[in-house]
C-alpha positions as semicolon CSV with decimal commas, in nm:
position;residue;x (nm);y (nm);z (nm)
1;X;1,899;-1,002;0,469
2;X;2,216;-0,952;0,673
3;X;2,344;-1,294;0,544
4;X;2,285;-1,194;0,185
5;X;2,464;-0,866;0,248
6;X;2,766;-1,048;0,391
7;X;2,759;-1,300;0,113
8;X;2,771;-1,025;-0,146
9;X;3,120;-0,915;-0,020
10;X;3,254;-1,248;-0,165
11;X;3,143;-1,152;-0,520
12;X;3,293;-0,820;-0,629
13;X;3,140;-0,867;-0,975
14;X;2,820;-0,735;-0,826
15;X;2,593;-1,047;-0,859
16;X;2,568;-1,405;-0,744
17;X;2,322;-1,698;-0,762
18;X;2,216;-1,958;-0,515
19;X;1,963;-2,237;-0,498
20;X;1,685;-2,187;-0,239
21;X;1,422;-2,460;-0,203
22;X;1,512;-2,599;-0,542
23;X;1,476;-2,256;-0,719
24;X;1,772;-2,080;-0,864
25;X;1,774;-1,714;-0,728
26;X;1,988;-1,438;-0,859
27;X;2,097;-1,151;-0,631
28;X;2,224;-0,824;-0,779
29;X;2,391;-0,572;-0,550
30;X;2,619;-0,354;-0,778
31;X;2,444;-0,020;-0,833
32;X;2,513;-0,005;-1,210
33;X;2,384;-0,369;-1,250
34;X;2,073;-0,288;-1,037
35;X;2,001;0,010;-1,267
36;X;2,029;-0,241;-1,562
37;X;1,772;-0,476;-1,420
38;X;1,542;-0,189;-1,328
39;X;1,514;-0,076;-1,686
40;X;1,146;-0,105;-1,748
41;X;1,180;-0,113;-2,115
42;X;1,354;-0,460;-2,086
43;X;1,115;-0,663;-1,880
44;X;0,745;-0,766;-1,887
45;X;0,495;-0,798;-1,606
46;X;0,466;-1,153;-1,460
47;X;0,153;-1,238;-1,264
48;X;0,128;-1,619;-1,289
49;X;0,341;-1,825;-1,049
50;X;0,365;-1,535;-0,803
51;X;0,164;-1,440;-0,493
52;X;-0,011;-1,181;-0,712
53;X;-0,187;-1,471;-0,888
54;X;-0,385;-1,529;-0,569
55;X;-0,438;-1,150;-0,492
56;X;-0,604;-1,143;-0,843
57;X;-0,889;-1,339;-0,690
58;X;-1,018;-1,021;-0,537
59;X;-0,820;-0,740;-0,713
60;X;-0,907;-0,874;-1,060
61;X;-0,755;-0,673;-1,343
62;X;-0,643;-0,393;-1,112
63;X;-0,307;-0,220;-1,174
64;X;-0,134;-0,457;-0,935
65;X;-0,270;-0,784;-1,082
66;X;-0,360;-0,715;-1,443
67;X;-0,167;-0,901;-1,707
68;X;0,041;-0,668;-1,928
69;X;-0,151;-0,786;-2,239
70;X;-0,487;-0,696;-2,080
71;X;-0,635;-0,363;-2,218
72;X;-0,734;-0,257;-1,870
73;X;-0,373;-0,239;-1,764
74;X;-0,273;0,031;-2,001
75;X;-0,603;0,212;-1,976
76;X;-0,585;0,248;-1,601
77;X;-0,223;0,369;-1,618
78;X;-0,315;0,647;-1,852
79;X;-0,651;0,741;-1,688
80;X;-0,508;0,757;-1,331
81;X;-0,189;0,949;-1,409
82;X;-0,338;1,290;-1,324
83;X;-0,448;1,168;-0,983
84;X;-0,088;1,155;-0,866
85;X;0,029;1,505;-0,972
86;X;0,145;1,755;-0,709
87;X;-0,172;1,951;-0,762
88;X;-0,386;1,645;-0,690
89;X;-0,186;1,567;-0,374
90;X;-0,250;1,918;-0,251
91;X;-0,620;1,852;-0,307
92;X;-0,609;1,545;-0,090
93;X;-0,427;1,716;0,198
94;X;-0,745;1,818;0,400
95;X;-0,857;1,455;0,426
96;X;-0,511;1,331;0,498
97;X;-0,476;1,585;0,787
98;X;-0,819;1,477;0,925
99;X;-0,724;1,117;0,955
100;X;-0,386;1,206;1,103
101;X;-0,565;1,411;1,370
102;X;-0,788;1,113;1,446
103;X;-0,472;0,902;1,508
104;X;-0,314;1,171;1,734
105;X;-0,651;1,209;1,913
106;X;-0,661;0,844;1,991
107;X;-0,306;0,849;2,132
108;X;-0,386;1,155;2,343
109;X;-0,683;0,974;2,492
110;X;-0,453;0,682;2,576
111;X;-0,183;0,888;2,738
112;X;0,014;0,677;2,981
113;X;-0,108;0,358;2,823
114;X;0,057;0,136;2,562
115;X;-0,056;0,173;2,209
116;X;-0,023;-0,080;1,923
117;X;0,174;0,125;1,674
118;X;0,156;-0,114;1,378
119;X;-0,222;-0,163;1,416
120;X;-0,287;0,209;1,444
121;X;-0,073;0,288;1,134
122;X;-0,280;0,028;0,940
123;X;-0,595;0,214;1,051
124;X;-0,435;0,546;0,953
125;X;-0,328;0,440;0,601
126;X;-0,651;0,259;0,518
127;X;-0,867;0,544;0,642
128;X;-0,662;0,795;0,454
129;X;-0,676;0,620;0,109
130;X;-1,041;0,535;0,158
131;X;-1,139;0,895;0,238
132;X;-0,906;1,092;0,007
133;X;-0,941;0,835;-0,281
134;X;-1,300;0,724;-0,267
135;X;-1,494;0,950;-0,026
136;X;-1,560;0,661;0,209
137;X;-1,514;0,669;0,585
138;X;-1,417;0,363;0,775
139;X;-1,384;0,564;1,103
140;X;-1,138;0,316;1,228
141;X;-1,033;0,522;1,529
142;X;-1,384;0,558;1,656
143;X;-1,392;0,203;1,794
144;X;-1,157;-0,065;1,895
145;X;-1,280;-0,323;1,645
146;X;-1,169;-0,295;1,288
147;X;-1,429;-0,229;1,016
148;X;-1,557;-0,564;0,869
149;X;-1,414;-0,463;0,536
150;X;-1,071;-0,414;0,687
151;X;-1,082;-0,756;0,862
152;X;-1,192;-0,912;0,541
153;X;-0,905;-0,747;0,349
154;X;-0,642;-0,841;0,597
155;X;-0,767;-1,199;0,623
156;X;-0,768;-1,227;0,238
157;X;-0,409;-1,107;0,220
158;X;-0,305;-1,367;0,473
159;X;-0,475;-1,641;0,285
160;X;-0,325;-1,524;-0,047
161;X;0,027;-1,546;0,104
162;X;-0,053;-1,890;0,251
163;X;-0,177;-2,020;-0,079
164;X;0,147;-1,902;-0,253
165;X;0,344;-2,108;-0,004
166;X;0,166;-2,445;-0,029
167;X;0,083;-2,701;-0,292
168;X;-0,257;-2,650;-0,473
169;X;-0,366;-2,987;-0,330
170;X;-0,327;-2,857;0,024
171;X;-0,533;-2,546;-0,062
172;X;-0,812;-2,761;-0,193
173;X;-0,822;-2,969;0,130
174;X;-0,877;-2,652;0,344
175;X;-1,244;-2,629;0,249
176;X;-1,351;-2,419;0,555
177;X;-1,074;-2,168;0,488
178;X;-1,171;-2,150;0,119
179;X;-1,521;-2,077;0,218
180;X;-1,422;-1,793;0,450
181;X;-1,190;-1,662;0,173
182;X;-1,480;-1,645;-0,069
183;X;-1,700;-1,478;0,191
184;X;-1,432;-1,212;0,255
185;X;-1,397;-1,144;-0,119
186;X;-1,776;-1,100;-0,156
187;X;-1,789;-0,868;0,150
188;X;-1,518;-0,644;0,009
189;X;-1,668;-0,641;-0,344
190;X;-2,024;-0,570;-0,216
191;X;-1,907;-0,270;-0,020
192;X;-1,695;-0,119;-0,304
193;X;-1,983;-0,181;-0,553
194;X;-2,231;0,001;-0,323
195;X;-1,994;0,300;-0,301
196;X;-1,962;0,306;-0,686
197;X;-2,346;0,282;-0,715
198;X;-2,396;0,570;-0,468
199;X;-2,140;0,783;-0,662
200;X;-2,317;0,708;-0,986
201;X;-2,652;0,806;-0,834
202;X;-2,507;1,131;-0,709
203;X;-2,548;1,032;-0,346
204;X;-2,181;1,031;-0,254
205;X;-1,909;1,301;-0,262
206;X;-1,868;1,482;-0,590
207;X;-1,500;1,569;-0,530
208;X;-1,233;1,515;-0,789
209;X;-1,086;1,205;-0,624
210;X;-0,958;0,872;-0,757
211;X;-1,308;0,731;-0,777
212;X;-1,450;1,031;-0,958
213;X;-1,166;1,020;-1,208
214;X;-1,217;0,651;-1,287
215;X;-1,582;0,691;-1,333
216;X;-1,572;0,996;-1,553
217;X;-1,234;1,004;-1,740
218;X;-1,170;0,835;-2,067
219;X;-0,845;0,685;-2,187
220;X;-0,664;0,926;-2,430
221;X;-0,558;0,640;-2,656
222;X;-0,871;0,431;-2,682
223;X;-1,133;0,690;-2,592
224;X;-1,290;0,429;-2,365
225;X;-1,383;0,458;-2,001
226;X;-1,316;0,198;-1,731
227;X;-1,596;-0,049;-1,677
228;X;-1,748;-0,045;-1,326
229;X;-1,613;-0,399;-1,253
230;X;-1,265;-0,266;-1,327
231;X;-1,322;0,045;-1,120
232;X;-1,415;-0,190;-0,835
233;X;-1,095;-0,385;-0,884
234;X;-0,890;-0,058;-0,897
235;X;-1,050;0,055;-0,567
236;X;-0,962;-0,273;-0,384
237;X;-0,614;-0,258;-0,538
238;X;-0,550;0,100;-0,408
239;X;-0,678;0,001;-0,065
240;X;-0,423;-0,285;-0,065
241;X;-0,132;-0,103;-0,217
242;X;-0,212;0,229;-0,057
243;X;-0,205;0,106;0,297
244;X;0,038;-0,183;0,334
245;X;0,364;-0,014;0,215
246;X;0,299;0,316;0,386
247;X;0,191;0,145;0,712
248;X;0,511;-0,064;0,713
249;X;0,725;0,239;0,636
250;X;0,580;0,444;0,923
251;X;0,622;0,142;1,162
252;X;0,989;0,095;1,066
253;X;1,053;0,470;1,073
254;X;0,914;0,497;1,423
255;X;1,131;0,196;1,539
256;X;1,437;0,342;1,380
257;X;1,375;0,687;1,542
258;X;1,350;0,522;1,893
259;X;1,677;0,345;1,829
260;X;1,847;0,670;1,705
261;X;1,753;0,944;1,961
262;X;1,988;1,196;1,799
263;X;1,793;1,173;1,473
264;X;1,461;1,190;1,670
265;X;1,584;1,514;1,830
266;X;1,647;1,659;1,484
267;X;1,297;1,562;1,381
268;X;1,150;1,729;1,693
269;X;1,347;2,042;1,632
270;X;1,218;2,073;1,271
271;X;0,862;2,033;1,383
272;X;0,908;2,292;1,666
273;X;1,061;2,535;1,420
274;X;0,794;2,503;1,146
275;X;0,497;2,424;1,363
276;X;0,534;2,608;1,695
277;X;0,285;2,537;1,973
278;X;-0,033;2,380;1,848
279;X;-0,001;2,508;1,493
280;X;-0,199;2,291;1,256
281;X;0,023;2,193;0,962
282;X;-0,082;2,306;0,610
283;X;0,036;2,168;0,271
284;X;0,297;2,445;0,214
285;X;0,453;2,397;0,549
286;X;0,484;2,021;0,502
287;X;0,662;2,087;0,168
288;X;0,924;2,295;0,360
289;X;1,028;2,004;0,572
290;X;1,374;1,849;0,516
291;X;1,463;1,625;0,805
292;X;1,143;1,422;0,821
293;X;1,120;1,348;0,451
294;X;1,478;1,228;0,456
295;X;1,404;1,002;0,751
296;X;1,118;0,842;0,554
297;X;1,317;0,812;0,231
298;X;1,613;0,650;0,420
299;X;1,415;0,407;0,639
300;X;1,514;0,059;0,515
301;X;1,221;-0,135;0,386
302;X;1,322;-0,442;0,590
303;X;1,371;-0,248;0,908
304;X;1,739;-0,316;0,943
305;X;1,947;-0,040;1,094
306;X;2,076;0,201;0,828
307;X;2,419;0,333;0,823
């Protein structure tokens, strides 16, 4: 990344191209040109010939991996939109706070001992999306070993990336890895399908969460509901997309704060001012914060020091 940044200074026009492993790559760095290429009305969704083609093995026609021409793609966008309103976020706050307290509780129990920050942030984000979105508890902080579903998910992601980086012939030769890959996919789908069946039978939580919305809501354009198979794919998709990016963000933010003690001091001061002593945060207090949201918004995605 640093090399690409230095190289961009040689091209004041704002873009340049270079061949990498036989593939022509185009880099755009001028803000106005970046805005041009980010205009969603001018591009279509590409799944084939990308790592997402392999993620589709277990995420199916979820939001991440559905082709743009598939009906499920548009339906899920329209059905799920209300789930991300500010009102909905406020409704999820209790579950989010509970999982955050589980993380803090683990760190308190290990006071004076090293902790694996990235591993614990993965547990935090997966438990949060599972509980607030689907009413399911992984209880990842109750034991050292990860839940079998989480192991299966992480192993499947690693295998997907590997398959995107090798020739199809090499993938076919790794028969033992392929068998494990299929077993992980089956494990994930079995668990999610059981959660859906319990909710359908009225045995699970009846809260207005993502799962409840997907099972009950109808698409305003087609008047159709999402099929259970697609609901399953969406649940797996949200567990992937909901944990990976947030976990990485928190890891890089923590790393950046440790390298910038003056900013860390500002964050501490904000927390001490808004949450004195052992005050438990509520939604309205979180919304009053200024320093910590800016730290998260300005944390570089690649973990390089920001200016």
